[in-house]
Coordinates of C-alpha atoms and ligand atoms in Angstrom, one line a residue:
M1 CA -10.3 22.6 -12.3
I2 CA -8.1 25.1 -14.2
T3 CA -4.6 24.0 -15.1
T4 CA -1.9 25.3 -17.4
S5 CA -2.2 24.2 -21.0
R6 CA 0.5 22.5 -23.0
L7 CA 1.0 25.6 -25.1
Q8 CA 1.5 27.8 -22.0
T9 CA 3.9 25.3 -20.5
L10 CA 6.0 25.2 -23.6
L11 CA 6.1 29.0 -23.9
N12 CA 7.0 29.3 -20.2
Q13 CA 9.8 26.8 -20.6
Q14 CA 11.2 28.7 -23.5
G15 CA 11.9 31.8 -21.4
N16 CA 11.9 35.1 -23.1
E17 CA 11.4 35.9 -26.8
T18 CA 12.5 32.9 -28.9
P19 CA 11.7 31.7 -32.5
V20 CA 9.0 29.4 -30.9
H21 CA 7.3 32.5 -29.4
A22 CA 7.5 34.4 -32.7
I23 CA 6.0 31.5 -34.7
V24 CA 3.2 30.9 -32.2
R25 CA 2.5 34.6 -32.2
A26 CA 2.4 34.8 -36.0
L27 CA 0.1 31.7 -36.3
S28 CA -2.1 32.9 -33.5
S29 CA -2.5 36.3 -35.1
D30 CA -2.9 35.2 -38.8
G31 CA -4.7 31.9 -38.4
S32 CA -2.7 29.8 -41.0
L33 CA 0.6 30.6 -42.7
S34 CA 2.9 28.8 -45.1
M35 CA 6.6 28.3 -44.4
A36 CA 7.5 31.3 -46.6
E37 CA 4.9 33.4 -44.9
L38 CA 6.2 32.4 -41.5
Q39 CA 9.6 33.5 -42.5
G40 CA 8.2 36.9 -43.7
A41 CA 6.1 37.4 -40.6
T42 CA 8.9 36.5 -38.1
S43 CA 11.9 37.9 -40.1
L44 CA 13.7 34.6 -39.1
A45 CA 16.0 32.5 -41.3
K46 CA 14.4 29.5 -43.0
S47 CA 16.5 27.0 -41.0
T48 CA 15.5 28.7 -37.7
V49 CA 11.8 28.6 -38.7
S50 CA 12.1 25.0 -39.7
T51 CA 13.7 23.9 -36.5
A52 CA 11.2 25.8 -34.3
L53 CA 8.3 24.5 -36.4
S54 CA 9.5 20.9 -36.0
E55 CA 9.5 21.3 -32.2
L56 CA 6.0 22.8 -32.3
R57 CA 4.7 20.1 -34.5
R58 CA 6.4 17.3 -32.4
S59 CA 4.6 18.7 -29.3
G60 CA 1.3 18.8 -31.2
I61 CA 0.9 22.6 -30.8
V62 CA 1.2 23.3 -34.6
V63 CA -0.5 21.1 -37.2
A64 CA -0.4 21.2 -41.0
A65 CA -3.5 22.9 -42.3
E66 CA -4.1 19.9 -44.7
Q67 CA -4.4 17.7 -41.7
R68 CA -7.1 19.9 -40.4
E69 CA -8.7 19.9 -43.8
K70 CA -8.9 16.1 -43.8
E71 CA -10.3 16.1 -40.2
S72 CA -12.8 18.8 -40.8
G73 CA -13.7 17.9 -44.4
V74 CA -13.5 21.5 -45.4
P75 CA -11.7 21.8 -48.7
G76 CA -9.7 24.7 -50.1
R77 CA -6.9 25.2 -47.6
R78 CA -3.4 25.5 -49.0
P79 CA -1.6 22.2 -48.5
T80 CA 1.6 23.7 -47.2
A81 CA 0.0 26.0 -44.6
F82 CA 0.4 25.5 -40.8
T83 CA -1.9 26.5 -38.1
L84 CA -2.1 26.3 -34.3
N85 CA -3.7 23.0 -33.2
P86 CA -7.3 23.9 -32.3
E87 CA -6.7 21.7 -29.2
A88 CA -3.7 23.8 -28.2
G89 CA -6.0 26.1 -26.3
T90 CA -9.1 28.2 -26.2
C91 CA -10.0 31.7 -25.4
V92 CA -13.0 33.6 -24.1
G93 CA -14.3 36.9 -25.7
V94 CA -16.6 39.2 -23.7
H95 CA -18.4 42.3 -24.8
L96 CA -19.9 44.4 -22.0
E97 CA -23.1 45.7 -23.6
L98 CA -25.5 48.3 -22.2
D99 CA -27.8 45.7 -20.6
G100 CA -25.8 42.5 -20.5
V101 CA -22.7 40.5 -21.5
R102 CA -22.1 38.8 -24.7
I103 CA -19.7 35.9 -24.5
C104 CA -18.1 33.6 -27.0
I105 CA -15.5 30.9 -26.9
A106 CA -12.9 30.3 -29.7
D107 CA -10.1 27.9 -30.3
A108 CA -6.4 28.7 -31.1
A109 CA -7.1 28.0 -34.8
H110 CA -9.5 31.0 -35.0
T111 CA -12.8 29.0 -35.0
I112 CA -15.6 30.6 -33.0
I113 CA -17.1 27.6 -31.2
D114 CA -20.2 29.1 -29.5
E115 CA -21.7 32.3 -28.3
Q116 CA -24.3 33.5 -25.8
F117 CA -25.9 36.7 -24.5
I118 CA -26.7 37.0 -20.8
A119 CA -29.2 39.8 -20.0
L120 CA -28.4 41.7 -16.8
G121 CA -30.6 44.8 -17.0
L122 CA -29.3 48.4 -17.2
D123 CA -26.6 49.6 -14.8
Y124 CA -25.5 46.1 -13.9
A125 CA -22.7 45.8 -11.2
P126 CA -19.3 44.6 -12.3
E127 CA -19.4 41.7 -9.7
H128 CA -22.7 40.5 -11.2
A129 CA -21.4 40.6 -14.7
I130 CA -18.2 38.8 -13.9
Q131 CA -20.0 36.0 -12.0
S132 CA -22.4 35.7 -14.9
T133 CA -19.6 35.6 -17.4
L134 CA -17.8 32.9 -15.5
T135 CA -21.0 30.8 -15.2
G136 CA -21.9 31.4 -18.8
A137 CA -18.5 30.6 -20.2
A138 CA -18.4 27.4 -18.1
A139 CA -21.8 26.4 -19.6
L140 CA -20.5 27.1 -23.2
Y141 CA -17.5 24.9 -22.6
R142 CA -19.6 22.1 -21.1
N143 CA -22.2 22.2 -23.9
N144 CA -19.4 21.8 -26.4
G145 CA -17.6 19.0 -24.6
L146 CA -14.7 21.2 -23.6
T147 CA -13.2 22.2 -20.3
L148 CA -11.7 25.4 -19.0
E149 CA -8.3 23.6 -18.6
R150 CA -7.0 24.8 -21.9
L151 CA -8.2 28.4 -21.5
L152 CA -5.3 30.7 -22.7
G153 CA -6.8 34.0 -21.9
V154 CA -9.9 36.3 -21.8
G155 CA -10.5 39.4 -24.0
V156 CA -12.9 42.1 -22.9
S157 CA -14.5 44.7 -25.0
V158 CA -15.6 47.8 -23.1
S159 CA -17.8 50.7 -24.4
G160 CA -15.4 53.5 -23.3
P161 CA -11.7 54.1 -23.1
V162 CA -9.6 51.6 -21.2
T163 CA -6.0 52.4 -20.1
P164 CA -3.4 49.8 -21.1
Q165 CA -3.4 48.7 -17.5
G166 CA -7.2 48.0 -17.6
F167 CA -8.8 51.1 -15.9
V168 CA -12.2 52.0 -17.4
H169 CA -12.6 55.8 -18.0
K170 CA -15.6 57.6 -16.6
S171 CA -17.0 58.3 -20.1
S172 CA -18.0 54.7 -20.5
I173 CA -21.7 54.2 -21.0
L174 CA -21.5 51.8 -18.1
P175 CA -21.2 54.1 -15.1
A176 CA -20.8 51.3 -12.5
W177 CA -17.6 50.3 -14.3
S178 CA -16.0 53.8 -14.1
G179 CA -12.6 53.6 -12.4
T180 CA -12.6 49.9 -12.0
N181 CA -9.7 47.8 -13.3
V182 CA -11.5 45.5 -15.8
R183 CA -8.5 43.3 -16.4
E184 CA -7.9 42.7 -12.7
L185 CA -11.6 41.9 -12.0
F186 CA -11.8 39.3 -14.8
A187 CA -8.3 37.9 -14.0
N188 CA -9.3 37.3 -10.4
A189 CA -12.3 35.3 -11.6
F190 CA -10.7 33.4 -14.4
R191 CA -7.1 33.2 -13.1
K192 CA -5.8 33.7 -16.6
P193 CA -4.3 36.6 -18.6
V194 CA -6.9 39.2 -19.5
F195 CA -6.8 41.8 -22.2
A196 CA -9.2 44.7 -22.5
D197 CA -9.8 47.5 -25.0
N198 CA -12.6 49.8 -26.0
E199 CA -15.3 48.4 -28.3
S200 CA -14.2 50.4 -31.4
N201 CA -10.6 49.2 -31.0
C202 CA -11.9 45.7 -30.7
A203 CA -13.9 46.2 -33.8
A204 CA -10.8 47.4 -35.7
T205 CA -8.9 44.3 -34.4
A206 CA -11.6 42.0 -35.8
E207 CA -11.6 43.7 -39.2
L208 CA -7.8 43.7 -39.2
M209 CA -7.5 40.0 -38.4
W210 CA -10.4 38.6 -40.4
G211 CA -12.4 41.2 -42.2
A212 CA -12.4 44.2 -44.5
A213 CA -8.9 45.4 -43.4
K214 CA -7.2 42.0 -43.6
D215 CA -4.9 43.2 -46.4
H216 CA -4.3 46.6 -44.9
K217 CA -2.0 48.0 -42.3
D218 CA -3.3 51.6 -42.0
F219 CA -7.0 52.5 -41.6
L220 CA -9.6 54.3 -39.6
L221 CA -12.7 52.7 -38.3
F222 CA -15.9 54.7 -37.6
K223 CA -18.5 52.9 -35.4
I224 CA -21.8 54.7 -35.5
D225 CA -24.8 53.6 -33.3
L226 CA -26.5 55.6 -30.6
G227 CA -22.9 56.8 -29.9
V228 CA -19.9 57.4 -32.2
G229 CA -16.6 55.6 -31.7
G230 CA -13.5 55.2 -33.7
A231 CA -10.2 53.5 -34.0
V232 CA -6.9 54.4 -35.6
V233 CA -4.7 51.6 -37.0
I234 CA -1.2 52.3 -38.1
D235 CA 1.2 49.7 -39.3
G236 CA -1.1 46.9 -38.2
K237 CA -1.2 48.3 -34.6
V238 CA -4.4 49.6 -33.0
I239 CA -3.3 52.9 -31.4
V240 CA -4.4 53.1 -27.8
G241 CA -2.8 56.3 -26.6
A242 CA -1.6 57.3 -23.2
A243 CA -4.9 56.5 -21.3
G244 CA -6.8 54.6 -24.0
G245 CA -8.4 57.6 -25.5
A246 CA -6.9 57.4 -29.0
G247 CA -9.5 57.3 -31.8
E248 CA -12.3 58.7 -29.8
I249 CA -13.7 60.5 -32.9
G250 CA -17.1 60.9 -31.3
H251 CA -15.9 63.5 -28.9
M252 CA -14.2 65.7 -31.4
S253 CA -16.0 69.1 -31.1
I254 CA -17.3 70.1 -34.6
E255 CA -19.8 72.8 -33.5
R256 CA -18.3 75.4 -31.2
N257 CA -21.7 76.4 -29.7
G258 CA -23.4 73.1 -30.3
R259 CA -25.5 71.1 -27.8
L260 CA -23.9 69.8 -24.6
C261 CA -22.5 66.3 -24.9
R262 CA -22.6 63.7 -22.2
C263 CA -18.8 64.1 -22.0
G264 CA -19.1 67.7 -20.9
N265 CA -18.0 69.3 -24.1
R266 CA -20.2 71.1 -26.7
G267 CA -21.0 70.1 -30.3
C268 CA -19.3 66.7 -30.2
L269 CA -19.4 64.6 -33.4
E270 CA -21.4 62.1 -31.4
I271 CA -24.2 64.7 -31.0
E272 CA -24.3 65.4 -34.7
A273 CA -23.6 62.1 -36.2
S274 CA -24.9 59.4 -33.9
L275 CA -28.4 57.8 -34.6
L276 CA -29.6 58.9 -31.2
E277 CA -31.2 62.2 -32.4
P278 CA -33.0 60.6 -35.4
T279 CA -34.4 57.9 -33.0
R280 CA -35.5 60.6 -30.5
Q281 CA -37.0 63.0 -33.0
L282 CA -38.7 60.4 -35.1
S283 CA -40.2 58.8 -32.0
E284 CA -41.8 62.2 -31.3
V285 CA -43.0 62.6 -34.8
H286 CA -44.5 59.1 -34.9
G287 CA -45.8 59.2 -31.4
R288 CA -44.3 55.9 -30.3
P289 CA -40.9 54.9 -28.9
L290 CA -38.6 53.9 -31.8
V291 CA -35.3 52.1 -31.9
I292 CA -32.5 52.4 -34.5
E293 CA -33.9 49.5 -36.5
D294 CA -37.3 51.3 -36.8
V295 CA -35.6 54.4 -38.1
L296 CA -33.7 52.3 -40.7
L297 CA -36.9 50.6 -41.7
L298 CA -38.8 53.9 -42.0
A299 CA -36.0 55.2 -44.3
E300 CA -36.2 52.1 -46.4
Q301 CA -40.0 52.6 -46.7
G302 CA -39.4 56.1 -48.1
D303 CA -40.1 58.1 -44.9
S304 CA -38.6 61.5 -45.9
G305 CA -38.0 62.5 -42.2
A306 CA -36.0 59.3 -41.5
N307 CA -34.1 59.7 -44.8
R308 CA -33.3 63.4 -44.1
M309 CA -32.0 62.6 -40.6
I310 CA -29.8 59.7 -41.7
E311 CA -28.3 62.0 -44.4
D312 CA -27.7 64.7 -41.8
C313 CA -25.8 62.3 -39.6
A314 CA -23.8 60.9 -42.5
E315 CA -22.9 64.5 -43.5
A316 CA -21.6 65.3 -40.0
A317 CA -19.7 62.0 -39.9
G318 CA -18.1 62.9 -43.3
R319 CA -16.9 66.2 -41.9
G320 CA -15.5 64.5 -38.9
L321 CA -13.7 62.0 -41.0
A322 CA -12.2 64.8 -43.1
A323 CA -10.7 66.3 -39.9
M324 CA -9.3 62.9 -38.9
A325 CA -8.0 62.4 -42.5
A326 CA -6.0 65.6 -42.3
M327 CA -3.8 63.9 -39.7
I328 CA -3.2 60.5 -41.2
N329 CA -4.7 60.5 -44.8
P330 CA -6.0 56.9 -44.4
P331 CA -6.0 54.6 -47.4
L332 CA -9.0 52.9 -46.0
V333 CA -12.0 53.9 -43.8
I334 CA -14.3 51.2 -42.4
L335 CA -17.8 52.1 -41.4
S336 CA -19.2 49.9 -38.6
G337 CA -22.1 49.9 -36.2
K338 CA -25.8 50.1 -37.0
A339 CA -25.3 53.0 -39.4
A340 CA -23.7 50.5 -41.7
L341 CA -27.0 48.7 -41.9
A342 CA -28.4 51.7 -43.8
G343 CA -25.9 50.8 -46.6
E344 CA -25.7 53.3 -49.5
R345 CA -28.3 55.5 -47.8
F346 CA -25.6 56.4 -45.2
L347 CA -22.5 55.6 -47.2
R348 CA -23.2 58.0 -50.1
P349 CA -23.7 61.2 -48.1
F350 CA -20.8 60.2 -45.8
Q351 CA -18.5 59.9 -48.8
Q352 CA -19.7 63.1 -50.4
A353 CA -19.2 65.1 -47.2
F354 CA -15.8 63.6 -46.8
E355 CA -14.8 64.5 -50.3
R356 CA -16.2 68.1 -49.9
N357 CA -14.2 68.7 -46.7
A358 CA -11.0 66.7 -47.1
L359 CA -7.7 68.3 -48.3
V360 CA -6.8 65.2 -50.4
R361 CA -9.8 64.5 -52.6
S362 CA -10.2 61.3 -54.6
R363 CA -10.5 63.2 -57.9
D364 CA -7.1 64.9 -57.4
V365 CA -5.0 61.8 -56.9
P366 CA -4.5 58.5 -58.8
T367 CA -7.0 55.8 -58.0
E368 CA -4.5 53.8 -56.0
N369 CA -3.9 56.8 -53.7
A370 CA -7.5 57.6 -53.0
T371 CA -9.1 56.9 -49.7
I372 CA -11.5 53.9 -49.9
I373 CA -14.6 54.1 -47.7
R374 CA -16.4 50.8 -47.2
I375 CA -18.7 49.0 -44.8
G376 CA -17.0 46.5 -42.4
D377 CA -17.4 42.8 -42.8
F378 CA -18.8 42.2 -39.3
T379 CA -20.4 45.5 -38.1
L380 CA -22.7 44.0 -35.4
N381 CA -20.5 41.4 -33.7
D382 CA -17.1 43.0 -34.5
S383 CA -16.5 44.0 -30.9
L384 CA -17.0 40.5 -29.5
L385 CA -14.8 39.0 -32.3
G386 CA -12.2 41.6 -31.6
A387 CA -12.2 40.7 -27.9
V388 CA -11.2 37.2 -29.0
G389 CA -8.7 38.8 -31.3
L390 CA -7.0 40.6 -28.4
V391 CA -6.2 37.2 -26.9
L392 CA -5.1 35.5 -30.1
R393 CA -2.8 38.4 -31.0
S394 CA -1.2 38.1 -27.6
I395 CA -0.5 34.4 -27.5
G396 CA 3.3 34.0 -27.9
S397 CA 3.8 37.3 -26.1
M398 CA 2.5 35.8 -22.9
K399 CA 5.4 35.4 -20.5
T400 CA 5.6 33.5 -17.2
Q401 CA 5.2 36.6 -15.1
H402 CA 2.0 37.6 -16.9
M403 CA 0.6 34.2 -16.5
H404 CA 0.7 34.5 -12.7
A405 CA 0.6 38.2 -12.1
L406 CA -2.8 38.6 -13.7
Ligands
ZN1 ZN1 -18.6 64.5 -26.2

């Protein structure tokens, strides 16, 4: 049976934005914070933070991090830090992959408890995926001695633009989901608030909350696999745009008369920079069907064709990045997706092409003003982690009407 958790009850009782909401939101988003950090994050006076924190600790929603340390036996946490009680609630993260759904469950203190992939085959129907997610999540809860009673919300990562309302754009690689409202479909099944965003934005959320961008507020993320995706983060906020299409770097046209892209335009960056073409062409050369991992392995073994194709993709990606950089001059660029597995083999030509085509080049500015390009901390599971992040970043903003409307 699904009932409202203690945390939800408290937030609902509090009405609209209060210091309690602000503190829950800060702890939910950052994991653990000291008293001083809470003041900074909420812009509230020390006495206000102190009063609200006492209320939250009394109700068992917030615990001192040292208490958790004693319980978990993990040393190294700051003794004065506070965190949401892991028992305050849980959330479910879902990543809609090409041939199945990947699900994980996490607690309010940012611990990933368990994860599972359910294969559904290509072109799976939304109803099938939702039913499988519900069954799969229930099994994960059961296997870990938990119940869905304290489920706070569900985050869904989709491989295509999603409007803020939850509608999936037709350019998604999952045609059966085109035009559906992914938030509504999952909310009908889970009876909880549902948040959804495209996979690159979810990846950026994960890097922002826990990974390579943890200490950054502005950055670009490039996700390069068989497709090319991107995310723009400004002032700690992942930019979604009017219809969820912000950061779709892959469909920026860089070759006027280039080949036709699946989106209907010509010469998109995705055509030039994704690992689809190397996989296709090397399959032909080697006379067997290859996947990205095979291409990366061939490159590592010194295959000149594989190395050349990876360099060409990286070069195109660098040119695309330079065009994006002209707009926001990012201090940080994170490379994600399977291209990141190629390491320096991809990163070096990517950086060189960026430097050659960018207006602001590293050599012309002081080191602290140069754009840093680095590989993300998660790369392969960042979209799933980010789906969890969507929920954690929203706790404290959930209001009564959202609880029931979705
Ligand atoms: Zn395109």
